[in-house]
Short mmCIF file of C-alpha atoms in Angstrom, two decimals:
data_model
loop_
_atom_site.label_atom_id
_atom_site.label_comp_id
_atom_site.label_asym_id
_atom_site.label_seq_id
_atom_site.Cartn_x
_atom_site.Cartn_y
_atom_site.Cartn_z
CA MET K 20 -2.50 -25.44 0.41
CA LEU K 21 -2.66 -21.97 0.83
CA THR K 22 -0.92 -22.00 4.82
CA ALA K 23 -0.89 -19.15 7.21
CA VAL K 24 2.06 -19.51 10.44
CA ASN K 25 1.81 -17.38 13.21
CA PRO K 26 4.76 -15.44 12.76
CA ALA K 27 5.17 -14.91 16.83
CA THR K 28 4.84 -18.56 17.20
CA GLY K 29 6.13 -19.80 14.08
CA ASP K 30 2.85 -22.23 14.38
CA ILE K 31 0.52 -23.36 11.86
CA VAL K 32 -2.75 -21.00 12.40
CA ARG K 33 -4.58 -21.96 8.88
CA GLU K 34 -4.02 -24.42 5.96
CA VAL K 35 -6.60 -24.14 3.18
CA GLU K 36 -7.80 -25.61 0.26
CA PRO K 37 -6.20 -23.85 -2.97
CA ASP K 38 -9.08 -22.62 -5.88
CA SER K 39 -9.47 -26.01 -8.90
CA ASP K 40 -8.87 -24.80 -12.31
CA GLU K 41 -12.96 -25.40 -12.15
CA ALA K 42 -13.69 -22.76 -9.66
CA ILE K 43 -11.08 -20.29 -11.14
CA GLU K 44 -13.12 -20.76 -13.78
CA ALA K 45 -16.40 -19.79 -11.95
CA LYS K 46 -15.55 -17.63 -10.77
CA LEU K 47 -14.07 -15.22 -13.98
CA THR K 48 -17.62 -16.11 -15.52
CA ALA K 49 -19.27 -15.74 -12.07
CA SER K 50 -17.13 -11.78 -12.39
CA VAL K 51 -18.45 -10.92 -16.22
CA GLU K 52 -21.88 -11.62 -15.58
CA ALA K 53 -21.89 -9.57 -11.95
CA TYR K 54 -20.29 -6.80 -14.22
CA ARG K 55 -23.53 -7.15 -16.54
CA GLN K 56 -25.52 -6.08 -13.96
CA TRP K 57 -23.32 -3.93 -11.87
CA LYS K 58 -22.53 -1.00 -14.28
CA GLU K 59 -26.07 0.06 -14.96
CA LYS K 60 -26.73 0.19 -10.96
CA SER K 61 -26.54 4.67 -10.15
CA PHE K 62 -24.41 6.12 -7.86
CA ALA K 63 -26.57 5.40 -4.83
CA GLU K 64 -27.13 1.51 -5.17
CA ARG K 65 -23.18 1.09 -5.47
CA ALA K 66 -22.81 3.10 -2.38
CA ALA K 67 -25.26 1.93 0.06
CA LEU K 68 -23.35 -1.12 -0.27
CA LEU K 69 -19.28 0.47 0.33
CA ASN K 70 -21.62 1.62 3.46
CA ALA K 71 -23.19 -2.00 4.38
CA VAL K 72 -19.81 -3.33 4.11
CA ALA K 73 -18.06 -0.28 5.83
CA LYS K 74 -20.39 -0.46 9.05
CA LEU K 75 -20.07 -4.54 8.93
CA MET K 76 -16.98 -4.83 8.85
CA ARG K 77 -16.82 -1.58 12.01
CA GLU K 78 -19.32 -3.72 14.21
CA GLN K 79 -17.03 -6.80 13.39
CA VAL K 80 -13.49 -5.26 13.85
CA GLU K 81 -13.04 -7.25 17.37
CA THR K 82 -13.47 -10.49 14.99
CA LEU K 83 -11.78 -8.82 11.90
CA ALA K 84 -8.72 -7.68 13.42
CA PRO K 85 -7.29 -10.57 14.83
CA LEU K 86 -6.96 -12.33 12.18
CA MET K 87 -4.08 -9.98 10.94
CA THR K 88 -2.55 -10.60 14.15
CA GLU K 89 -2.38 -14.19 13.75
CA GLU K 90 -1.07 -14.19 10.44
CA MET K 91 0.76 -11.67 9.13
CA GLY K 92 2.03 -10.94 13.01
CA LYS K 93 0.42 -7.19 13.33
CA PRO K 94 0.03 -5.86 16.24
CA ILE K 95 -3.42 -5.75 17.55
CA LYS K 96 -4.12 -2.42 18.62
CA GLU K 97 -3.28 -1.95 14.74
CA ALA K 98 -5.19 -4.19 13.44
CA ARG K 99 -8.03 -2.07 14.61
CA GLY K 100 -6.91 0.80 13.17
CA GLU K 101 -6.54 -1.14 9.48
CA VAL K 102 -10.61 -2.59 10.15
CA ASN K 103 -11.57 0.91 11.16
CA LYS K 104 -9.61 2.74 7.74
CA SER K 105 -10.53 0.33 5.47
CA ALA K 106 -14.11 1.18 6.62
CA TRP K 107 -13.19 4.59 5.94
CA CYS K 108 -12.10 4.55 2.23
CA ALA K 109 -15.39 2.28 1.57
CA GLU K 110 -17.15 5.39 2.72
CA HIS K 111 -15.26 7.39 1.57
CA TYR K 112 -15.83 6.44 -2.30
CA ALA K 113 -19.65 5.82 -1.33
CA ALA K 114 -20.01 9.44 -0.54
CA ASN K 115 -17.35 10.70 -3.69
CA ALA K 116 -17.10 8.59 -6.52
CA GLU K 117 -20.67 10.35 -8.36
CA ALA K 118 -18.79 13.55 -8.05
CA TYR K 119 -15.09 12.34 -9.31
CA LEU K 120 -16.34 10.69 -12.51
CA GLU K 121 -18.83 13.71 -13.17
CA ARG K 122 -19.21 14.38 -17.07
CA GLN K 123 -16.16 16.68 -18.28
CA VAL K 124 -17.93 18.94 -20.90
CA ILE K 125 -15.14 20.05 -22.84
CA GLU K 126 -15.66 23.24 -25.99
CA SER K 127 -14.70 21.49 -29.47
CA ASP K 128 -16.05 22.26 -32.91
CA ALA K 129 -19.36 20.10 -32.06
CA THR K 130 -22.36 21.20 -30.89
CA LEU K 131 -21.46 18.86 -27.09
CA SER K 132 -18.57 17.22 -26.33
CA TYR K 133 -17.57 15.84 -23.00
CA VAL K 134 -16.91 12.74 -21.63
CA GLU K 135 -18.37 10.02 -19.80
CA HIS K 136 -15.84 8.08 -17.04
CA LEU K 137 -17.28 5.09 -17.70
CA PRO K 138 -16.31 1.43 -15.94
CA ILE K 139 -14.35 -1.01 -17.81
CA GLY K 140 -14.90 -4.83 -16.43
CA PRO K 141 -13.72 -7.08 -14.07
CA VAL K 142 -10.25 -5.42 -12.19
CA LEU K 143 -7.79 -8.42 -10.91
CA GLY K 144 -5.91 -7.53 -8.06
CA ILE K 145 -2.96 -8.65 -6.43
CA LEU K 146 -2.32 -8.09 -2.98
CA PRO K 147 0.88 -8.60 -0.28
CA TRP K 148 0.58 -9.28 3.18
CA ASN K 149 1.81 -6.81 5.24
CA ALA K 150 -1.64 -4.67 5.08
CA PRO K 151 -4.42 -7.14 4.14
CA PHE K 152 -7.91 -5.46 4.03
CA TRP K 153 -6.25 -1.82 3.60
CA LEU K 154 -4.47 -2.69 1.02
CA ALA K 155 -8.46 -4.79 -0.49
CA PHE K 156 -10.13 -1.40 -0.46
CA ARG K 157 -7.49 0.49 -1.43
CA PHE K 158 -7.96 -1.38 -4.65
CA SER K 159 -11.30 -2.54 -4.58
CA ALA K 160 -13.85 0.67 -3.87
CA PRO K 161 -12.58 3.23 -6.45
CA ALA K 162 -13.00 0.25 -8.56
CA LEU K 163 -16.20 -0.45 -7.37
CA MET K 164 -17.89 2.70 -7.46
CA ALA K 165 -17.12 2.77 -10.67
CA GLY K 166 -18.58 0.11 -12.05
CA ASN K 167 -15.72 -2.79 -12.38
CA SER K 168 -16.59 -6.07 -10.98
CA CYS K 169 -13.79 -6.94 -8.68
CA LEU K 170 -11.51 -9.85 -8.14
CA MET K 171 -9.35 -10.36 -5.83
CA LYS K 172 -5.74 -12.46 -5.36
CA HIS K 173 -4.31 -12.07 -2.25
CA ASP K 174 -0.82 -13.19 -0.89
CA PRO K 175 -1.41 -17.64 -0.07
CA HIS K 176 0.23 -16.31 3.45
CA VAL K 177 -2.69 -14.55 4.40
CA PRO K 178 -6.63 -16.99 3.18
CA GLY K 179 -8.50 -16.62 6.55
CA CYS K 180 -8.13 -12.22 5.95
CA ALA K 181 -8.92 -12.54 1.90
CA LEU K 182 -12.47 -15.35 2.95
CA ALA K 183 -13.40 -13.02 5.67
CA ILE K 184 -12.99 -9.64 3.82
CA GLU K 185 -15.48 -11.64 0.18
CA LYS K 186 -17.56 -12.20 3.94
CA CYS K 187 -18.37 -8.85 4.62
CA PHE K 188 -19.49 -8.09 1.06
CA ARG K 189 -21.38 -11.49 0.47
CA ASP K 190 -23.43 -10.38 3.97
CA ALA K 191 -23.54 -7.29 3.56
CA GLY K 192 -25.21 -8.33 0.30
CA ALA K 193 -23.26 -8.05 -2.57
CA PRO K 194 -24.47 -9.38 -5.67
CA GLU K 195 -23.30 -12.66 -6.34
CA GLY K 196 -19.93 -12.67 -7.99
CA LEU K 197 -19.55 -9.19 -7.43
CA PHE K 198 -16.49 -9.28 -5.05
CA GLN K 199 -14.77 -12.71 -4.82
CA ALA K 200 -11.16 -13.86 -3.53
CA LEU K 201 -8.79 -16.44 -5.82
CA MET K 202 -7.94 -18.97 -3.51
CA ILE K 203 -4.73 -19.71 -5.56
CA GLU K 204 -0.86 -19.80 -5.10
CA THR K 205 1.11 -17.26 -6.62
CA PRO K 206 2.42 -18.93 -9.50
CA ARG K 207 -0.95 -19.55 -11.10
CA VAL K 208 -2.17 -15.50 -11.05
CA GLU K 209 -0.49 -15.36 -14.41
CA ALA K 210 -3.56 -17.51 -16.30
CA VAL K 211 -5.43 -15.39 -14.29
CA MET K 212 -4.29 -11.67 -16.04
CA ARG K 213 -4.41 -13.69 -19.66
CA ASP K 214 -7.56 -14.10 -19.54
CA LYS K 215 -9.64 -12.26 -22.04
CA ARG K 216 -12.33 -11.37 -19.44
CA VAL K 217 -9.77 -9.61 -16.84
CA ARG K 218 -9.62 -5.96 -17.96
CA GLY K 219 -7.25 -4.87 -15.68
CA ILE K 220 -4.51 -5.86 -13.32
CA SER K 221 -3.48 -3.57 -9.63
CA PHE K 222 -0.69 -4.83 -7.96
CA THR K 223 1.01 -3.99 -5.26
CA GLY K 224 4.25 -5.82 -4.45
CA SER K 225 8.25 -5.81 -5.25
CA SER K 226 9.87 -4.03 -8.14
CA ARG K 227 10.90 -7.27 -9.03
CA GLY K 228 6.81 -8.10 -9.01
CA GLY K 229 6.16 -6.12 -10.99
CA ALA K 230 8.38 -5.59 -13.29
CA LYS K 231 6.55 -8.87 -13.97
CA VAL K 232 2.93 -7.49 -13.69
CA ALA K 233 3.48 -5.18 -15.97
CA GLU K 234 5.05 -7.25 -18.75
CA ILE K 235 2.10 -9.65 -18.80
CA ALA K 236 -0.07 -6.81 -18.76
CA GLY K 237 1.67 -4.83 -21.73
CA SER K 238 1.74 -7.79 -23.90
CA GLU K 239 -2.51 -8.26 -23.15
CA VAL K 240 -2.55 -4.49 -23.60
CA LYS K 241 -4.35 -4.09 -20.24
CA PRO K 242 -4.03 -0.44 -17.72
CA ALA K 243 -2.07 -1.29 -14.42
CA VAL K 244 -1.44 0.63 -11.40
CA LEU K 245 1.71 -1.22 -9.63
CA GLU K 246 1.96 -0.44 -6.55
CA LEU K 247 5.89 -1.39 -5.58
CA GLY K 248 8.87 -0.44 -3.48
CA GLY K 249 10.81 2.20 -1.38
CA SER K 250 13.72 3.68 -0.01
CA ASP K 251 11.97 6.57 1.25
CA PRO K 252 14.01 9.41 2.93
CA SER K 253 13.03 11.52 5.03
CA ILE K 254 15.36 14.83 5.38
CA VAL K 255 15.66 16.88 8.93
CA LEU K 256 17.17 20.21 8.37
CA ALA K 257 19.19 22.69 11.39
CA ASP K 258 15.83 24.76 11.18
CA ALA K 259 13.76 21.76 12.08
CA ASP K 260 11.13 20.96 15.26
CA LEU K 261 13.72 17.97 16.20
CA GLU K 262 11.98 16.28 18.51
CA LYS K 263 8.83 16.31 16.69
CA ALA K 264 10.63 14.91 13.69
CA ALA K 265 12.13 11.68 15.81
CA ASP K 266 8.58 11.10 17.22
CA VAL K 267 6.71 11.20 14.16
CA LEU K 268 9.55 9.13 12.19
CA THR K 269 9.60 6.79 15.70
CA LEU K 270 6.61 5.80 14.55
CA SER K 271 6.65 5.72 10.70
CA ARG K 272 9.86 3.68 11.30
CA ILE K 273 7.75 0.77 13.80
CA ILE K 274 3.98 0.15 12.19
CA ASN K 275 3.80 -3.07 10.97
CA ALA K 276 7.25 -3.73 12.23
CA GLY K 277 8.69 -1.10 9.46
CA GLN K 278 7.46 -3.54 7.04
CA SER K 279 5.33 -0.71 4.66
CA CYS K 280 6.64 0.32 1.04
CA ILE K 281 5.89 4.37 2.58
CA ALA K 282 8.16 3.68 6.21
CA ALA K 283 10.40 6.52 6.78
CA LYS K 284 13.61 4.28 5.77
CA ARG K 285 16.65 6.70 5.16
CA ILE K 286 16.84 9.93 7.67
CA ILE K 287 18.96 12.09 6.26
CA VAL K 288 20.29 14.06 8.95
CA GLU K 289 22.15 18.42 8.12
CA ALA K 290 25.28 18.09 9.97
CA SER K 291 25.11 20.77 13.06
CA VAL K 292 22.22 18.50 14.69
CA TYR K 293 23.03 14.81 12.78
CA GLU K 294 24.61 14.48 16.69
CA LYS K 295 21.53 15.21 18.14
CA MET K 296 18.91 13.51 15.85
CA LYS K 297 20.97 10.20 17.02
CA THR K 298 20.23 11.06 20.84
CA LEU K 299 16.90 11.56 20.27
CA MET K 300 16.44 8.74 17.66
CA SER K 301 17.52 6.45 19.80
CA GLU K 302 16.07 7.29 23.32
CA LYS K 303 12.73 7.18 20.75
CA LEU K 304 13.22 3.81 19.49
CA GLY K 305 14.84 2.35 22.79
CA ALA K 306 12.02 3.14 24.70
CA LEU K 307 9.96 0.92 22.10
CA LYS K 308 8.25 -2.52 23.53
CA LEU K 309 8.80 -5.16 21.16
CA GLY K 310 6.37 -8.50 21.74
CA ASP K 311 3.13 -10.72 21.31
CA PRO K 312 1.39 -9.00 18.79
CA ALA K 313 -1.80 -10.10 20.77
CA LEU K 314 -0.54 -7.84 23.52
CA GLU K 315 -2.22 -4.06 23.97
CA GLU K 316 1.05 -3.25 25.49
CA THR K 317 3.07 -4.83 22.80
CA ASP K 318 4.55 -1.39 20.03
CA VAL K 319 6.38 -4.04 17.43
CA GLY K 320 5.50 -7.54 16.41
CA PRO K 321 7.53 -9.90 14.74
CA ILE K 322 8.79 -10.37 11.41
CA ALA K 323 5.91 -11.51 9.08
CA ARG K 324 7.99 -14.23 8.41
CA LYS K 325 11.33 -15.75 8.69
CA ASP K 326 12.93 -15.50 5.24
CA LEU K 327 12.55 -12.09 5.29
CA ARG K 328 14.01 -11.60 8.58
CA ALA K 329 16.79 -13.50 7.33
CA THR K 330 16.74 -10.47 4.93
CA LEU K 331 16.86 -7.96 7.07
CA ASP K 332 19.49 -9.99 9.80
CA ARG K 333 21.80 -9.99 6.21
CA GLN K 334 21.16 -6.20 5.55
CA VAL K 335 22.42 -5.36 9.13
CA ARG K 336 25.31 -7.88 9.27
CA SER K 337 26.08 -6.20 5.47
CA THR K 338 25.58 -2.58 6.80
CA ILE K 339 27.64 -2.95 9.64
CA SER K 340 30.64 -4.46 8.21
CA GLU K 341 30.42 -1.56 5.29
CA GLY K 342 31.17 1.13 7.93
CA ALA K 343 27.50 2.15 9.67
CA THR K 344 27.20 1.60 13.23
CA CYS K 345 25.08 0.17 15.02
CA LEU K 346 23.25 2.83 17.60
CA LEU K 347 20.73 -0.62 19.13
CA GLY K 348 19.37 -4.15 18.07
CA GLY K 349 21.12 -5.52 15.02
CA GLU K 350 20.69 -9.30 16.59
CA VAL K 351 18.62 -12.13 15.62
CA PRO K 352 16.64 -13.03 19.14
CA LYS K 353 16.20 -16.60 20.92
CA GLY K 354 13.01 -17.79 21.01
CA ASP K 355 9.74 -19.44 18.54
CA GLY K 356 8.61 -16.29 16.23
CA TYR K 357 10.71 -13.90 13.72
CA PHE K 358 11.22 -11.47 15.68
CA TYR K 359 13.53 -8.68 14.71
CA PRO K 360 15.00 -5.92 17.59
CA VAL K 361 14.65 -2.39 16.99
CA THR K 362 17.31 -1.89 15.34
CA LEU K 363 18.53 1.87 14.80
CA LEU K 364 22.29 2.30 12.47
CA ALA K 365 24.16 5.32 11.76
CA ASP K 366 27.26 6.46 10.01
CA VAL K 367 25.49 4.98 6.53
CA GLU K 368 26.73 6.36 3.04
CA PRO K 369 26.39 6.30 0.19
CA GLY K 370 26.53 2.32 -1.24
CA MET K 371 25.88 0.29 1.85
CA THR K 372 23.05 -2.05 1.58
CA ALA K 373 20.80 0.00 4.07
CA PHE K 374 21.25 2.64 1.85
CA LYS K 375 20.38 1.24 -1.55
CA GLU K 376 18.02 -1.37 -0.36
CA GLU K 377 14.58 -1.80 0.32
CA THR K 378 15.14 -2.96 4.40
CA PHE K 379 11.03 -4.15 5.43
CA GLY K 380 11.40 -3.76 9.40
CA PRO K 381 12.17 -2.27 12.30
CA ILE K 382 15.67 -0.42 11.11
CA GLY K 383 16.34 3.22 11.28
CA VAL K 384 19.02 4.18 8.67
CA LEU K 385 20.53 8.04 9.81
CA ILE K 386 22.69 9.53 7.10
CA GLU K 387 24.67 12.82 7.93
CA ALA K 388 24.06 15.43 4.48
CA ARG K 389 26.21 18.29 4.80
CA ASP K 390 23.88 21.11 3.79
CA GLU K 391 19.95 20.95 1.94
CA GLU K 392 21.38 21.01 -1.20
CA HIS K 393 23.40 18.03 -0.18
CA ALA K 394 20.63 16.69 1.89
CA LEU K 395 18.93 16.41 -2.09
CA SER K 396 21.44 14.81 -3.58
CA LEU K 397 20.98 11.61 -1.04
CA ALA K 398 17.08 11.90 -1.39
CA ASN K 399 17.18 11.10 -5.11
CA ASP K 400 20.39 9.14 -4.78
CA THR K 401 17.82 5.22 -5.42
CA GLU K 402 16.48 3.24 -7.93
CA PHE K 403 13.01 3.96 -6.10
CA GLY K 404 10.76 6.84 -5.85
CA LEU K 405 8.03 6.07 -3.67
CA ALA K 406 7.47 8.78 -1.17
CA ALA K 407 9.34 10.74 1.47
CA SER K 408 9.29 13.59 4.54
CA VAL K 409 11.36 17.05 4.77
CA TRP K 410 11.51 18.08 8.08
CA THR K 411 12.49 22.39 7.76
CA ASP K 412 9.82 25.48 7.59
CA THR K 413 7.14 25.22 5.72
CA GLU K 414 7.99 27.24 3.14
CA ARG K 415 11.54 25.94 2.62
CA GLY K 416 9.77 22.36 3.00
CA GLN K 417 7.48 22.79 -0.04
CA GLU K 418 10.03 24.38 -2.07
CA MET K 419 12.06 21.09 -1.72
CA ALA K 420 9.15 18.63 -1.93
CA ARG K 421 9.72 19.90 -5.85
CA ARG K 422 12.79 18.75 -5.96
CA ILE K 423 11.90 15.54 -4.33
CA GLU K 424 11.68 12.80 -6.85
CA ALA K 425 9.14 10.65 -5.00
CA GLY K 426 4.99 10.23 -6.06
CA GLN K 427 4.78 11.00 -2.08
CA VAL K 428 6.38 14.19 0.10
CA SER K 429 4.86 15.28 2.92
CA VAL K 430 6.19 18.22 4.91
CA ASN K 431 6.80 18.53 8.45
CA GLY K 432 4.46 14.96 8.88
CA ILE K 433 4.15 11.46 8.80
CA VAL K 434 4.06 10.07 5.42
CA LYS K 435 0.66 7.64 4.97
CA THR K 436 -1.63 6.98 2.56
CA ASP K 437 -5.27 8.57 2.61
CA PRO K 438 -8.01 7.55 0.56
CA ARG K 439 -8.48 11.30 -0.19
CA LEU K 440 -5.26 12.37 -1.52
CA PRO K 441 -3.50 9.96 -4.58
CA SER K 442 -0.26 7.52 -3.60
CA GLY K 443 1.36 5.83 -5.89
CA GLY K 444 5.57 6.34 -7.31
CA ILE K 445 7.87 7.00 -9.87
CA LYS K 446 11.10 5.41 -10.77
CA ALA K 447 11.13 1.63 -9.73
CA SER K 448 7.55 2.73 -7.79
CA GLY K 449 6.17 1.71 -9.21
CA LEU K 450 3.33 2.95 -11.80
CA GLY K 451 -0.05 4.70 -11.79
CA ARG K 452 -2.24 6.21 -8.56
CA GLU K 453 -4.60 5.01 -6.12
CA LEU K 454 -6.83 6.67 -4.01
CA GLY K 455 -8.37 9.96 -4.44
CA PRO K 456 -9.80 11.79 -7.59
CA HIS K 457 -6.71 10.42 -9.54
CA GLY K 458 -7.07 6.71 -7.90
CA ILE K 459 -10.59 6.41 -9.40
CA MET K 460 -9.74 6.90 -13.03
CA GLU K 461 -7.31 4.01 -13.14
CA PHE K 462 -9.42 1.52 -13.98
CA VAL K 463 -12.46 3.09 -16.36
CA ASN K 464 -12.51 4.17 -20.03
CA ALA K 465 -12.31 8.16 -20.69
CA GLN K 466 -15.28 8.57 -23.20
CA GLN K 467 -15.06 11.06 -25.60
CA VAL K 468 -18.67 12.13 -27.13
CA TRP K 469 -18.74 14.46 -29.86
CA VAL K 470 -22.76 15.86 -30.33
CA GLY K 471 -23.20 17.14 -33.94
CA PRO K 472 -23.69 19.08 -35.58
CA VAL K 473 -20.64 21.55 -36.65
CA ARG K 474 -21.10 24.29 -34.73
CA ASP K 475 -20.63 27.78 -36.49
CA SER K 476 -17.54 29.86 -35.68
#
């Protein structure tokens, strides 16, 4: 049974019967048939569907957003933003896919030689719970506009969100089988990945899960995009606007109760301004309201699951025992739900738990650096390489960005995903890119065409 538990109360809010083997087979067959028809559609026809889905989502935001709030605890004001951002993603690819995929003429000895960007077939998206709508559209909007069909295996803890996304496509007039939710438990997804009808795999989740997906995809010779974990550094140097940096890093740390791969996790501060940043971060994090995610005034909601909260508690306790100072929070509150207080750990050093592990919750970590070089060394001292930010003079920040081992770096701004720009990681943070002109290329056949006769030299 696919079971959704409201993390604010611990109560079961939804149970959905998993797909039978026969239902999965029918969905795979329908996906292939939909692809055969969809790939022949013009970009304008594909765009019309994506725009219709986006319009429907914007109209139904007050119905869709609460699904995230009740199934994984996202504060309602953030949930509305996620629905609208997902609609924007659909609209962006509807408007830009044709230009992103236009024929590329390359000179050779041929009379004419060029590269076409053609669809490959059904693409499987394996998605986590932390951004149920956004991650679904980040995966599907470019794949669909490229001419592929989509199968979405969402996290079993957000079945209502998965079914609602599928319904948006159906109500917008999507062809039968073009976008389908596979309602299955995680252990059953391997068989779908290995099915010959699935031509590509997009996975968002843990580095351990991504390694398993990569192993399966490699053994089946299928393209895979992996967006995995991160222990994202944010470097704050002495010449930074400290007030602005503290505001933005506070927001980055607590969006979705800190349950985000690209959230600012390790805040590395130059020694001369370290005490000032400790004060600023304490003040700003301490002013946030933890509570019921259904209320407008709530800034930080619960952790999505009880086991995830237990992991956070272990990480915080271990880091304190290793010598860090706890400036805020750090104690599991009593009462219903899976709440964890906004927490700030200072004087964290390499080797400590919160330095080396990904902290998926509202835990700020402050690390002191001697100077710029030491800050860069600390930033890169991690198995991960997803995202980072630098707070300093603009020109200096751009030079430093080149030396940071991450797939995405923001200079004097928040790290975020944007349909216009590619996102993805290196090292244990993943393979490939999503979004922007790069993301749509991941699931296409870059077909070389050589047209004779040989051109006279």
